[in-house]
mmCIF file of C-alpha atoms in Angstrom:
data_model
loop_
_atom_site.group_PDB
_atom_site.id
_atom_site.type_symbol
_atom_site.label_atom_id
_atom_site.label_comp_id
_atom_site.label_asym_id
_atom_site.label_seq_id
_atom_site.Cartn_x
_atom_site.Cartn_y
_atom_site.Cartn_z
ATOM 1 C CA UNK A 26 12.660 -44.318 14.389
ATOM 2 C CA UNK A 27 16.205 -43.216 15.286
ATOM 3 C CA UNK A 28 16.496 -40.406 17.785
ATOM 4 C CA UNK A 29 18.361 -37.191 16.941
ATOM 5 C CA UNK A 30 21.988 -37.342 17.981
ATOM 6 C CA UNK A 31 22.531 -33.620 18.392
ATOM 7 C CA UNK A 32 25.437 -33.101 20.783
ATOM 8 C CA UNK A 33 24.179 -30.503 23.257
ATOM 9 C CA UNK A 34 27.512 -30.255 25.092
ATOM 10 C CA UNK A 35 29.407 -29.606 21.871
ATOM 11 C CA UNK A 36 26.801 -27.020 20.873
ATOM 12 C CA UNK A 37 27.130 -25.172 24.180
ATOM 13 C CA UNK A 38 30.887 -25.125 23.845
ATOM 14 C CA UNK A 39 30.610 -23.809 20.290
ATOM 15 C CA UNK A 40 28.278 -21.081 21.559
ATOM 16 C CA UNK A 41 30.841 -20.107 24.223
ATOM 17 C CA UNK A 42 33.485 -20.005 21.500
ATOM 18 C CA UNK A 43 31.460 -17.476 19.567
ATOM 19 C CA UNK A 44 30.195 -19.726 16.736
ATOM 20 C CA UNK A 45 27.081 -18.465 14.928
ATOM 21 C CA UNK A 46 23.734 -20.025 15.797
ATOM 22 C CA UNK A 47 22.529 -19.910 12.189
ATOM 23 C CA UNK A 48 24.085 -20.027 8.751
ATOM 24 C CA UNK A 49 25.926 -22.716 6.821
ATOM 25 C CA UNK A 50 28.078 -23.761 9.794
ATOM 26 C CA UNK A 51 25.642 -22.605 12.469
ATOM 27 C CA UNK A 52 25.199 -24.481 15.732
ATOM 28 C CA UNK A 53 21.486 -25.109 15.117
ATOM 29 C CA UNK A 54 21.787 -26.366 11.536
ATOM 30 C CA UNK A 55 22.596 -30.024 12.440
ATOM 31 C CA UNK A 56 19.759 -30.075 14.988
ATOM 32 C CA UNK A 57 17.197 -28.798 12.478
ATOM 33 C CA UNK A 58 18.438 -31.357 9.940
ATOM 34 C CA UNK A 59 18.190 -34.246 12.401
ATOM 35 C CA UNK A 60 14.762 -33.263 13.716
ATOM 36 C CA UNK A 61 13.390 -32.810 10.195
ATOM 37 C CA UNK A 62 14.700 -36.174 9.007
ATOM 38 C CA UNK A 63 13.383 -37.897 12.127
ATOM 39 C CA UNK A 64 9.940 -36.362 11.633
ATOM 40 C CA UNK A 65 9.867 -37.455 7.995
ATOM 41 C CA UNK A 66 10.843 -40.992 8.961
ATOM 42 C CA UNK A 67 7.907 -40.968 11.386
ATOM 43 C CA UNK A 68 5.639 -39.830 8.541
ATOM 44 C CA UNK A 69 6.825 -42.773 6.425
ATOM 45 C CA UNK A 70 6.327 -45.253 9.267
ATOM 46 C CA UNK A 71 2.771 -43.995 9.710
ATOM 47 C CA UNK A 72 2.152 -44.237 5.960
ATOM 48 C CA UNK A 73 3.425 -47.834 5.754
ATOM 49 C CA UNK A 74 1.309 -48.865 8.736
ATOM 50 C CA UNK A 75 -1.845 -47.712 6.907
ATOM 51 C CA UNK A 76 -0.976 -49.263 3.512
ATOM 52 C CA UNK A 77 -3.348 -52.043 2.485
ATOM 53 C CA UNK A 78 -0.856 -53.602 0.055
ATOM 54 C CA UNK A 79 2.663 -54.734 0.956
ATOM 55 C CA UNK A 80 5.137 -51.877 0.933
ATOM 56 C CA UNK A 81 8.416 -51.032 2.660
ATOM 57 C CA UNK A 82 11.142 -48.455 3.019
ATOM 58 C CA UNK A 83 13.411 -47.838 0.070
ATOM 59 C CA UNK A 84 16.324 -45.670 1.223
ATOM 60 C CA UNK A 85 16.500 -41.907 0.915
ATOM 61 C CA UNK A 86 16.863 -39.144 -1.660
ATOM 62 C CA UNK A 87 19.053 -36.154 -0.923
ATOM 63 C CA UNK A 88 18.237 -32.532 -1.690
ATOM 64 C CA UNK A 89 19.480 -29.156 -0.531
ATOM 65 C CA UNK A 90 17.131 -27.351 1.820
ATOM 66 C CA UNK A 91 17.160 -23.617 2.449
ATOM 67 C CA UNK A 92 15.908 -22.419 5.789
ATOM 68 C CA UNK A 93 16.283 -19.700 8.392
ATOM 69 C CA UNK A 94 19.191 -21.590 9.985
ATOM 70 C CA UNK A 95 21.081 -21.981 6.698
ATOM 71 C CA UNK A 96 21.374 -24.521 3.893
ATOM 72 C CA UNK A 97 21.825 -28.233 4.543
ATOM 73 C CA UNK A 98 21.503 -31.586 2.788
ATOM 74 C CA UNK A 99 18.275 -33.328 3.733
ATOM 75 C CA UNK A 100 17.755 -37.086 3.337
ATOM 76 C CA UNK A 101 14.147 -37.627 2.320
ATOM 77 C CA UNK A 102 12.847 -41.189 2.954
ATOM 78 C CA UNK A 103 11.267 -43.200 0.126
ATOM 79 C CA UNK A 104 8.969 -46.203 -0.062
ATOM 80 C CA UNK A 105 9.149 -49.094 -2.516
ATOM 81 C CA UNK A 106 5.752 -48.501 -4.175
ATOM 82 C CA UNK A 107 6.227 -44.741 -4.502
ATOM 83 C CA UNK A 108 2.940 -43.911 -2.763
ATOM 84 C CA UNK A 109 4.526 -41.935 0.092
ATOM 85 C CA UNK A 110 3.874 -38.191 -0.176
ATOM 86 C CA UNK A 111 5.672 -36.380 2.666
ATOM 87 C CA UNK A 112 3.709 -33.507 4.185
ATOM 88 C CA UNK A 113 6.321 -31.844 6.366
ATOM 89 C CA UNK A 114 8.688 -31.304 3.438
ATOM 90 C CA UNK A 115 6.891 -31.845 0.153
ATOM 91 C CA UNK A 116 8.600 -33.459 -2.836
ATOM 92 C CA UNK A 117 9.636 -30.303 -4.662
ATOM 93 C CA UNK A 118 9.917 -28.060 -1.623
ATOM 94 C CA UNK A 119 13.343 -26.505 -1.109
ATOM 95 C CA UNK A 120 12.560 -24.055 1.700
ATOM 96 C CA UNK A 121 12.191 -25.507 5.161
ATOM 97 C CA UNK A 122 9.493 -23.058 6.283
ATOM 98 C CA UNK A 123 7.752 -19.978 4.947
ATOM 99 C CA UNK A 124 9.822 -17.811 7.300
ATOM 100 C CA UNK A 125 12.284 -17.099 4.520
ATOM 101 C CA UNK A 126 9.482 -15.978 2.218
ATOM 102 C CA UNK A 127 8.020 -13.782 4.954
ATOM 103 C CA UNK A 128 11.416 -12.177 5.427
ATOM 104 C CA UNK A 129 11.753 -11.566 1.657
ATOM 105 C CA UNK A 130 8.285 -9.986 1.493
ATOM 106 C CA UNK A 131 8.982 -7.844 4.567
ATOM 107 C CA UNK A 132 12.178 -6.515 2.976
ATOM 108 C CA UNK A 133 10.338 -5.992 -0.328
ATOM 109 C CA UNK A 134 7.547 -4.046 1.430
ATOM 110 C CA UNK A 135 10.161 -1.640 2.791
ATOM 111 C CA UNK A 136 11.308 -0.778 -0.727
ATOM 112 C CA UNK A 137 14.527 -2.828 -0.755
ATOM 113 C CA UNK A 138 15.879 -3.695 -4.191
ATOM 114 C CA UNK A 139 16.371 -7.338 -5.162
ATOM 115 C CA UNK A 140 20.105 -6.783 -4.759
ATOM 116 C CA UNK A 141 19.598 -5.510 -1.200
ATOM 117 C CA UNK A 142 17.250 -8.404 -0.403
ATOM 118 C CA UNK A 143 19.843 -10.904 -1.648
ATOM 119 C CA UNK A 144 22.483 -9.271 0.545
ATOM 120 C CA UNK A 145 20.243 -9.266 3.636
ATOM 121 C CA UNK A 146 19.275 -12.925 3.226
ATOM 122 C CA UNK A 147 22.877 -13.945 2.618
ATOM 123 C CA UNK A 148 23.974 -12.114 5.768
ATOM 124 C CA UNK A 149 21.162 -13.450 7.942
ATOM 125 C CA UNK A 150 20.942 -17.031 6.708
ATOM 126 C CA UNK A 151 24.010 -17.647 4.558
ATOM 127 C CA UNK A 152 21.697 -18.461 1.625
ATOM 128 C CA UNK A 153 22.342 -17.241 -1.906
ATOM 129 C CA UNK A 154 19.145 -16.321 -3.730
ATOM 130 C CA UNK A 155 18.725 -15.417 -7.373
ATOM 131 C CA UNK A 156 16.600 -12.542 -8.660
ATOM 132 C CA UNK A 157 14.346 -15.188 -10.195
ATOM 133 C CA UNK A 158 13.714 -16.774 -6.804
ATOM 134 C CA UNK A 159 12.933 -13.423 -5.196
ATOM 135 C CA UNK A 160 10.654 -12.525 -8.093
ATOM 136 C CA UNK A 161 8.816 -15.846 -7.722
ATOM 137 C CA UNK A 162 8.247 -15.103 -4.035
ATOM 138 C CA UNK A 163 7.020 -11.539 -4.603
ATOM 139 C CA UNK A 164 4.803 -12.723 -7.475
ATOM 140 C CA UNK A 165 2.794 -14.621 -4.857
ATOM 141 C CA UNK A 166 1.374 -11.196 -3.942
ATOM 142 C CA UNK A 167 -0.303 -10.856 -7.342
ATOM 143 C CA UNK A 168 -3.344 -13.113 -6.702
ATOM 144 C CA UNK A 169 -3.823 -11.354 -3.342
ATOM 145 C CA UNK A 170 -3.547 -7.985 -5.083
ATOM 146 C CA UNK A 171 -6.166 -8.968 -7.654
ATOM 147 C CA UNK A 172 -8.576 -10.165 -4.956
ATOM 148 C CA UNK A 173 -7.977 -6.950 -2.992
ATOM 149 C CA UNK A 174 -8.696 -4.805 -6.053
ATOM 150 C CA UNK A 175 -11.977 -6.654 -6.657
ATOM 151 C CA UNK A 176 -13.197 -6.873 -3.061
ATOM 152 C CA UNK A 177 -16.614 -5.536 -2.037
ATOM 153 C CA UNK A 178 -16.599 -2.089 -0.454
ATOM 154 C CA UNK A 179 -18.868 -0.349 2.034
ATOM 155 C CA UNK A 180 -22.046 1.362 0.854
ATOM 156 C CA UNK A 181 -21.047 4.846 2.064
ATOM 157 C CA UNK A 182 -17.792 6.649 2.791
ATOM 158 C CA UNK A 183 -17.935 10.068 4.495
ATOM 159 C CA UNK A 184 -14.674 11.334 2.973
ATOM 160 C CA UNK A 185 -12.760 10.127 -0.063
ATOM 161 C CA UNK A 186 -9.499 11.553 -1.435
ATOM 162 C CA UNK A 187 -8.664 10.976 -5.089
ATOM 163 C CA UNK A 188 -5.242 11.692 -6.518
ATOM 164 C CA UNK A 189 -2.708 10.353 -9.001
ATOM 165 C CA UNK A 190 1.033 9.744 -9.032
ATOM 166 C CA UNK A 191 3.142 9.034 -12.121
ATOM 167 C CA UNK A 192 5.789 6.395 -12.844
ATOM 168 C CA UNK A 193 7.831 5.077 -15.746
ATOM 169 C CA UNK A 194 6.891 1.566 -16.859
ATOM 170 C CA UNK A 195 8.503 -0.446 -19.632
ATOM 171 C CA UNK A 196 6.187 -1.137 -22.544
ATOM 172 C CA UNK A 197 7.172 -2.511 -25.955
ATOM 173 C CA UNK A 198 10.843 -1.983 -25.240
ATOM 174 C CA UNK A 199 10.645 1.603 -23.987
ATOM 175 C CA UNK A 200 9.660 3.368 -20.779
ATOM 176 C CA UNK A 201 6.406 5.309 -20.785
ATOM 177 C CA UNK A 202 4.836 7.455 -18.083
ATOM 178 C CA UNK A 203 1.683 6.047 -16.496
ATOM 179 C CA UNK A 204 -0.648 7.370 -13.837
ATOM 180 C CA UNK A 205 -1.418 5.409 -10.689
ATOM 181 C CA UNK A 206 -4.821 6.466 -9.378
ATOM 182 C CA UNK A 207 -5.031 6.324 -5.588
ATOM 183 C CA UNK A 208 -8.366 6.326 -3.742
ATOM 184 C CA UNK A 209 -8.105 6.748 0.008
ATOM 185 C CA UNK A 210 -11.168 6.992 2.225
ATOM 186 C CA UNK A 211 -12.332 7.443 5.782
ATOM 187 C CA UNK A 212 -14.998 4.868 6.553
ATOM 188 C CA UNK A 213 -17.919 5.262 8.942
ATOM 189 C CA UNK A 214 -15.616 4.364 11.844
ATOM 190 C CA UNK A 215 -13.205 7.157 10.870
ATOM 191 C CA UNK A 216 -10.448 4.752 9.901
ATOM 192 C CA UNK A 217 -8.352 5.119 6.764
ATOM 193 C CA UNK A 218 -8.944 2.614 4.014
ATOM 194 C CA UNK A 219 -7.330 2.456 0.606
ATOM 195 C CA UNK A 220 -10.163 1.553 -1.731
ATOM 196 C CA UNK A 221 -8.136 0.841 -4.820
ATOM 197 C CA UNK A 222 -5.176 1.323 -7.103
ATOM 198 C CA UNK A 223 -5.725 1.870 -10.805
ATOM 199 C CA UNK A 224 -3.276 2.244 -13.657
ATOM 200 C CA UNK A 225 -3.723 4.322 -16.798
ATOM 201 C CA UNK A 226 -1.600 5.788 -19.589
ATOM 202 C CA UNK A 227 -2.303 9.298 -18.375
ATOM 203 C CA UNK A 228 -4.297 11.199 -15.803
ATOM 204 C CA UNK A 229 -7.582 12.606 -17.028
ATOM 205 C CA UNK A 230 -11.240 13.081 -16.164
ATOM 206 C CA UNK A 231 -12.209 10.263 -18.552
ATOM 207 C CA UNK A 232 -10.008 7.773 -16.706
ATOM 208 C CA UNK A 233 -11.257 9.000 -13.340
ATOM 209 C CA UNK A 234 -14.775 8.291 -14.566
ATOM 210 C CA UNK A 235 -13.868 4.623 -15.115
ATOM 211 C CA UNK A 236 -12.312 4.495 -11.638
ATOM 212 C CA UNK A 237 -15.444 5.936 -10.032
ATOM 213 C CA UNK A 238 -17.614 3.518 -12.004
ATOM 214 C CA UNK A 239 -15.559 0.639 -10.626
ATOM 215 C CA UNK A 240 -16.054 1.911 -7.063
ATOM 216 C CA UNK A 241 -19.790 2.082 -7.674
ATOM 217 C CA UNK A 242 -19.871 -1.436 -9.083
ATOM 218 C CA UNK A 243 -17.978 -2.702 -6.033
ATOM 219 C CA UNK A 244 -20.672 -1.386 -3.713
ATOM 220 C CA UNK A 245 -19.942 2.296 -2.994
ATOM 221 C CA UNK A 246 -23.312 4.003 -3.479
ATOM 222 C CA UNK A 247 -22.640 7.296 -1.679
ATOM 223 C CA UNK A 248 -19.707 9.590 -0.906
ATOM 224 C CA UNK A 249 -20.319 12.682 1.206
ATOM 225 C CA UNK A 250 -17.170 14.680 0.425
ATOM 226 C CA UNK A 251 -14.676 14.034 -2.377
ATOM 227 C CA UNK A 252 -11.330 15.814 -2.053
ATOM 228 C CA UNK A 253 -9.724 16.199 -5.469
ATOM 229 C CA UNK A 254 -7.014 18.056 -7.349
ATOM 230 C CA UNK A 255 -7.743 20.766 -9.915
ATOM 231 C CA UNK A 256 -7.977 18.489 -12.940
ATOM 232 C CA UNK A 257 -10.397 19.889 -15.487
ATOM 233 C CA UNK A 258 -13.592 17.858 -15.733
ATOM 234 C CA UNK A 259 -12.937 15.994 -12.481
ATOM 235 C CA UNK A 260 -15.946 17.417 -10.577
ATOM 236 C CA UNK A 261 -18.200 16.614 -13.546
ATOM 237 C CA UNK A 262 -16.893 13.031 -13.608
ATOM 238 C CA UNK A 263 -17.735 12.632 -9.928
ATOM 239 C CA UNK A 264 -21.145 14.246 -10.331
ATOM 240 C CA UNK A 265 -22.105 11.825 -13.092
ATOM 241 C CA UNK A 266 -21.700 8.846 -10.711
ATOM 242 C CA UNK A 267 -22.287 10.484 -7.330
ATOM 243 C CA UNK A 268 -24.535 13.519 -7.973
ATOM 244 C CA UNK A 269 -24.990 14.366 -4.268
ATOM 245 C CA UNK A 270 -21.283 14.362 -3.410
ATOM 246 C CA UNK A 271 -19.735 17.622 -2.236
ATOM 247 C CA UNK A 272 -16.508 18.497 -4.081
ATOM 248 C CA UNK A 273 -13.578 19.960 -2.168
ATOM 249 C CA UNK A 274 -10.707 21.063 -4.378
ATOM 250 C CA UNK A 275 -7.317 20.414 -2.845
ATOM 251 C CA UNK A 276 -5.824 23.674 -1.578
ATOM 252 C CA UNK A 277 -2.305 22.233 -1.624
ATOM 253 C CA UNK A 278 -2.587 21.346 -5.317
ATOM 254 C CA UNK A 279 -3.975 24.797 -6.049
ATOM 255 C CA UNK A 280 -1.069 26.462 -4.232
ATOM 256 C CA UNK A 281 1.492 24.347 -6.084
ATOM 257 C CA UNK A 282 -0.078 25.095 -9.443
ATOM 258 C CA UNK A 283 -0.217 28.822 -8.603
ATOM 259 C CA UNK A 284 3.471 28.985 -7.705
ATOM 260 C CA UNK A 285 4.414 27.596 -11.119
ATOM 261 C CA UNK A 286 3.330 30.949 -12.565
ATOM 262 C CA UNK A 287 4.863 33.176 -9.899
ATOM 263 C CA UNK A 288 8.449 34.357 -10.390
ATOM 264 C CA UNK A 289 10.803 32.735 -7.889
ATOM 265 C CA UNK A 290 11.835 36.120 -6.489
ATOM 266 C CA UNK A 291 8.181 36.852 -5.610
ATOM 267 C CA UNK A 292 7.112 33.459 -4.325
ATOM 268 C CA UNK A 293 7.866 34.090 -0.641
ATOM 269 C CA UNK A 294 5.939 37.369 -0.580
ATOM 270 C CA UNK A 295 3.089 35.904 -2.631
ATOM 271 C CA UNK A 296 2.747 32.962 -0.247
ATOM 272 C CA UNK A 297 2.682 35.309 2.750
ATOM 273 C CA UNK A 298 -0.288 37.120 1.174
ATOM 274 C CA UNK A 299 -1.969 33.893 0.068
ATOM 275 C CA UNK A 300 -1.866 32.196 3.472
ATOM 276 C CA UNK A 301 -4.620 34.420 4.997
ATOM 277 C CA UNK A 302 -6.891 33.222 2.180
ATOM 278 C CA UNK A 303 -6.844 29.490 2.886
ATOM 279 C CA UNK A 304 -6.060 29.759 6.622
ATOM 280 C CA UNK A 305 -8.867 32.239 7.362
ATOM 281 C CA UNK A 306 -11.226 31.538 10.264
ATOM 282 C CA UNK A 307 -14.355 32.273 8.224
ATOM 283 C CA UNK A 308 -15.466 32.348 4.618
ATOM 284 C CA UNK A 309 -15.980 36.117 4.795
ATOM 285 C CA UNK A 310 -12.429 36.647 6.080
ATOM 286 C CA UNK A 311 -11.090 34.376 3.330
ATOM 287 C CA UNK A 312 -12.896 36.344 0.618
ATOM 288 C CA UNK A 313 -11.590 39.649 1.982
ATOM 289 C CA UNK A 314 -8.059 38.184 1.958
ATOM 290 C CA UNK A 315 -8.592 37.013 -1.636
ATOM 291 C CA UNK A 316 -9.666 40.532 -2.638
ATOM 292 C CA UNK A 317 -6.502 41.902 -1.032
ATOM 293 C CA UNK A 318 -4.407 39.289 -2.834
ATOM 294 C CA UNK A 319 -5.920 40.313 -6.148
ATOM 295 C CA UNK A 320 -5.401 44.015 -5.438
ATOM 296 C CA UNK A 321 -1.695 43.435 -4.808
ATOM 297 C CA UNK A 322 -0.856 40.706 -7.327
ATOM 298 C CA UNK A 323 -3.708 40.659 -9.835
ATOM 299 C CA UNK A 324 -1.996 42.850 -12.400
ATOM 300 C CA UNK A 325 1.275 40.908 -12.260
ATOM 301 C CA UNK A 326 -0.270 37.397 -12.122
ATOM 302 C CA UNK A 327 -3.823 37.643 -13.535
ATOM 303 C CA UNK A 328 -4.015 33.925 -14.504
ATOM 304 C CA UNK A 329 -3.261 32.847 -10.937
ATOM 305 C CA UNK A 330 -5.966 35.053 -9.466
ATOM 306 C CA UNK A 331 -8.408 33.975 -12.180
ATOM 307 C CA UNK A 332 -7.800 30.343 -11.251
ATOM 308 C CA UNK A 333 -8.548 30.996 -7.584
ATOM 309 C CA UNK A 334 -11.688 32.949 -8.511
ATOM 310 C CA UNK A 335 -12.897 30.296 -10.941
ATOM 311 C CA UNK A 336 -12.468 27.420 -8.471
ATOM 312 C CA UNK A 337 -13.451 29.382 -5.362
ATOM 313 C CA UNK A 338 -16.820 27.601 -4.778
ATOM 314 C CA UNK A 339 -15.057 24.239 -4.445
ATOM 315 C CA UNK A 340 -11.806 25.558 -2.954
ATOM 316 C CA UNK A 341 -13.741 27.260 -0.148
ATOM 317 C CA UNK A 342 -16.236 24.475 0.581
ATOM 318 C CA UNK A 343 -14.490 23.540 3.843
ATOM 319 C CA UNK A 344 -15.161 26.927 5.476
ATOM 320 C CA UNK A 345 -18.671 25.813 6.406
ATOM 321 C CA UNK A 346 -17.213 23.307 8.890
ATOM 322 C CA UNK A 347 -15.550 23.711 12.306
ATOM 323 C CA UNK A 348 -11.755 23.482 12.528
ATOM 324 C CA UNK A 349 -11.687 19.803 13.476
ATOM 325 C CA UNK A 350 -13.691 18.888 10.367
ATOM 326 C CA UNK A 351 -11.603 21.139 8.113
ATOM 327 C CA UNK A 352 -8.454 19.387 9.267
ATOM 328 C CA UNK A 353 -9.777 16.139 7.832
ATOM 329 C CA UNK A 354 -10.983 17.425 4.477
ATOM 330 C CA UNK A 355 -9.499 20.701 3.305
ATOM 331 C CA UNK A 356 -6.501 19.222 1.490
ATOM 332 C CA UNK A 357 -5.435 15.891 0.092
ATOM 333 C CA UNK A 358 -2.806 15.643 2.826
ATOM 334 C CA UNK A 359 -3.985 12.139 3.761
ATOM 335 C CA UNK A 360 -3.485 10.724 0.275
ATOM 336 C CA UNK A 361 -0.276 12.727 -0.062
ATOM 337 C CA UNK A 362 1.007 10.732 2.931
ATOM 338 C CA UNK A 363 0.258 7.522 1.037
ATOM 339 C CA UNK A 364 2.111 8.874 -1.989
ATOM 340 C CA UNK A 365 5.079 9.761 0.188
ATOM 341 C CA UNK A 366 5.143 6.139 1.254
ATOM 342 C CA UNK A 367 5.037 5.094 -2.411
ATOM 343 C CA UNK A 368 7.911 7.444 -3.268
ATOM 344 C CA UNK A 369 9.885 6.031 -0.395
ATOM 345 C CA UNK A 370 9.399 2.535 -1.805
ATOM 346 C CA UNK A 371 10.450 3.602 -5.298
ATOM 347 C CA UNK A 372 13.176 6.174 -4.581
ATOM 348 C CA UNK A 373 15.973 3.884 -5.846
ATOM 349 C CA UNK A 374 14.084 2.786 -8.954
ATOM 350 C CA UNK A 375 14.125 4.769 -12.174
ATOM 351 C CA UNK A 376 11.470 2.662 -13.855
ATOM 352 C CA UNK A 377 9.631 -0.651 -13.688
ATOM 353 C CA UNK A 378 9.823 -3.649 -15.990
ATOM 354 C CA UNK A 379 6.034 -4.147 -15.976
ATOM 355 C CA UNK A 380 2.798 -2.898 -14.475
ATOM 356 C CA UNK A 381 2.724 -5.889 -12.127
ATOM 357 C CA UNK A 382 6.219 -5.071 -10.865
ATOM 358 C CA UNK A 383 4.972 -1.651 -9.734
ATOM 359 C CA UNK A 384 1.565 -2.755 -8.459
ATOM 360 C CA UNK A 385 2.854 -5.617 -6.319
ATOM 361 C CA UNK A 386 5.380 -3.264 -4.693
ATOM 362 C CA UNK A 387 2.639 -0.759 -3.887
ATOM 363 C CA UNK A 388 0.391 -3.518 -2.564
ATOM 364 C CA UNK A 389 3.154 -4.738 -0.252
ATOM 365 C CA UNK A 390 3.608 -1.142 0.910
ATOM 366 C CA UNK A 391 -0.145 -0.764 1.493
ATOM 367 C CA UNK A 392 -0.205 -3.862 3.680
ATOM 368 C CA UNK A 393 2.626 -2.381 5.720
ATOM 369 C CA UNK A 394 1.099 1.110 5.969
ATOM 370 C CA UNK A 395 -2.390 -0.149 6.856
ATOM 371 C CA UNK A 396 -0.999 -1.848 9.967
ATOM 372 C CA UNK A 397 -1.038 1.647 11.494
ATOM 373 C CA UNK A 398 -4.588 2.461 10.386
ATOM 374 C CA UNK A 399 -6.266 0.785 13.336
ATOM 375 C CA UNK A 400 -7.662 3.859 15.095
ATOM 376 C CA UNK A 401 -10.106 6.569 13.980
ATOM 377 C CA UNK A 402 -8.749 9.973 13.043
ATOM 378 C CA UNK A 403 -8.777 12.629 15.749
ATOM 379 C CA UNK A 404 -12.183 14.039 16.785
ATOM 380 C CA UNK A 405 -13.974 11.582 14.524
ATOM 381 C CA UNK A 406 -17.194 11.361 16.571
ATOM 382 C CA UNK A 407 -17.536 15.150 16.515
ATOM 383 C CA UNK A 408 -16.753 15.210 12.793
ATOM 384 C CA UNK A 409 -19.355 12.544 12.049
ATOM 385 C CA UNK A 410 -21.952 14.455 14.095
ATOM 386 C CA UNK A 411 -21.282 17.573 12.016
ATOM 387 C CA UNK A 412 -21.613 15.596 8.807
ATOM 388 C CA UNK A 413 -24.928 14.153 9.926
ATOM 389 C CA UNK A 414 -26.173 17.763 10.205
ATOM 390 C CA UNK A 415 -24.716 18.943 6.898
ATOM 391 C CA UNK A 416 -25.838 15.814 5.017
ATOM 392 C CA UNK A 417 -29.311 15.124 6.468
ATOM 393 C CA UNK A 418 -30.679 11.570 6.273
ATOM 394 C CA UNK A 419 -27.679 10.166 4.390
ATOM 395 C CA UNK A 420 -25.999 8.909 7.561
ATOM 396 C CA UNK A 421 -29.105 8.079 9.588
ATOM 397 C CA UNK A 422 -29.004 4.322 9.142
ATOM 398 C CA UNK A 423 -25.289 4.119 9.898
ATOM 399 C CA UNK A 424 -25.014 6.169 13.090
ATOM 400 C CA UNK A 425 -27.167 6.868 16.118
ATOM 401 C CA UNK A 426 -27.051 10.362 17.621
#
């Protein structure tokens, strides 16, 4: 086997002269080429030594390799009988390592467009990639995504947030709005876990029922508290699968929906009077504040007050808990944070060519976001102790007090 002939002195001088380490004319490119070819020659020598029938070397075949140091022509050794299968650089492989793919996926997970990814890779490695190549790399997420969506889940989750976000997806030549159902949970350890992503033509209680059924089939047999938006029929859908689950309507959603019916000139004053309702220290104080809100605004905005009155049992459920428990459950703020991450990923995209194009982007974003979900939420042990009191026996086998 011939030894690499990389000229270290010339390389050092080039480095002093300001030549790039990587890229088409980078200092390291010849070294990587020589080391790779030498290693492949060693592979062939080892293969020939083990052959039972006569065989010998048969020259080389050239191909262009793309790697983190740049592109270069690689001479791949051949054998006469054609039985040699190189392992370091396989026959149809054109990328030297998976580092390039990792870089593409990292850029993709940050919401970069294919155009931006191409520009980054060209700048870093002096490699020109096509949209097709980038798409082929990101498509490798799809089998992982499918396995993630079908994975087994824990038997019980103390808190689950359920919400939807809408996007335009191309279907039969035109863009249609579809709902992405997001299910975020706190597990027994108090750590965030995204249980699933589901896609439907529109948000509705019927579709949520199918989502909840899927969670049940994947192993979730009990949910203590479900935090939901004000969608009609949603609590009934949850009750049909999880009859013992406590429903907490999202206060933030309720506020947003209320403001749609309040004149813009009155919104600031209305919000000032509404805040004592949902920020009250006790349920009694909240109900007094709601009475005062109705006395002042009930005649002008009767539908808004009626909505608060009608949903009050589930809007006010969190008042039974101490502050540190309320912080965790009283809104869908946690899942809203996930949706903010999704919007960040999609802010430059008006629509998506397919469902998979959207789902694989979200999955990449989830992998990135979940890197930070390694610690329990604040005051989790105290919160879990409170829940063990409010939901007797349902947590007994999972915690010891």
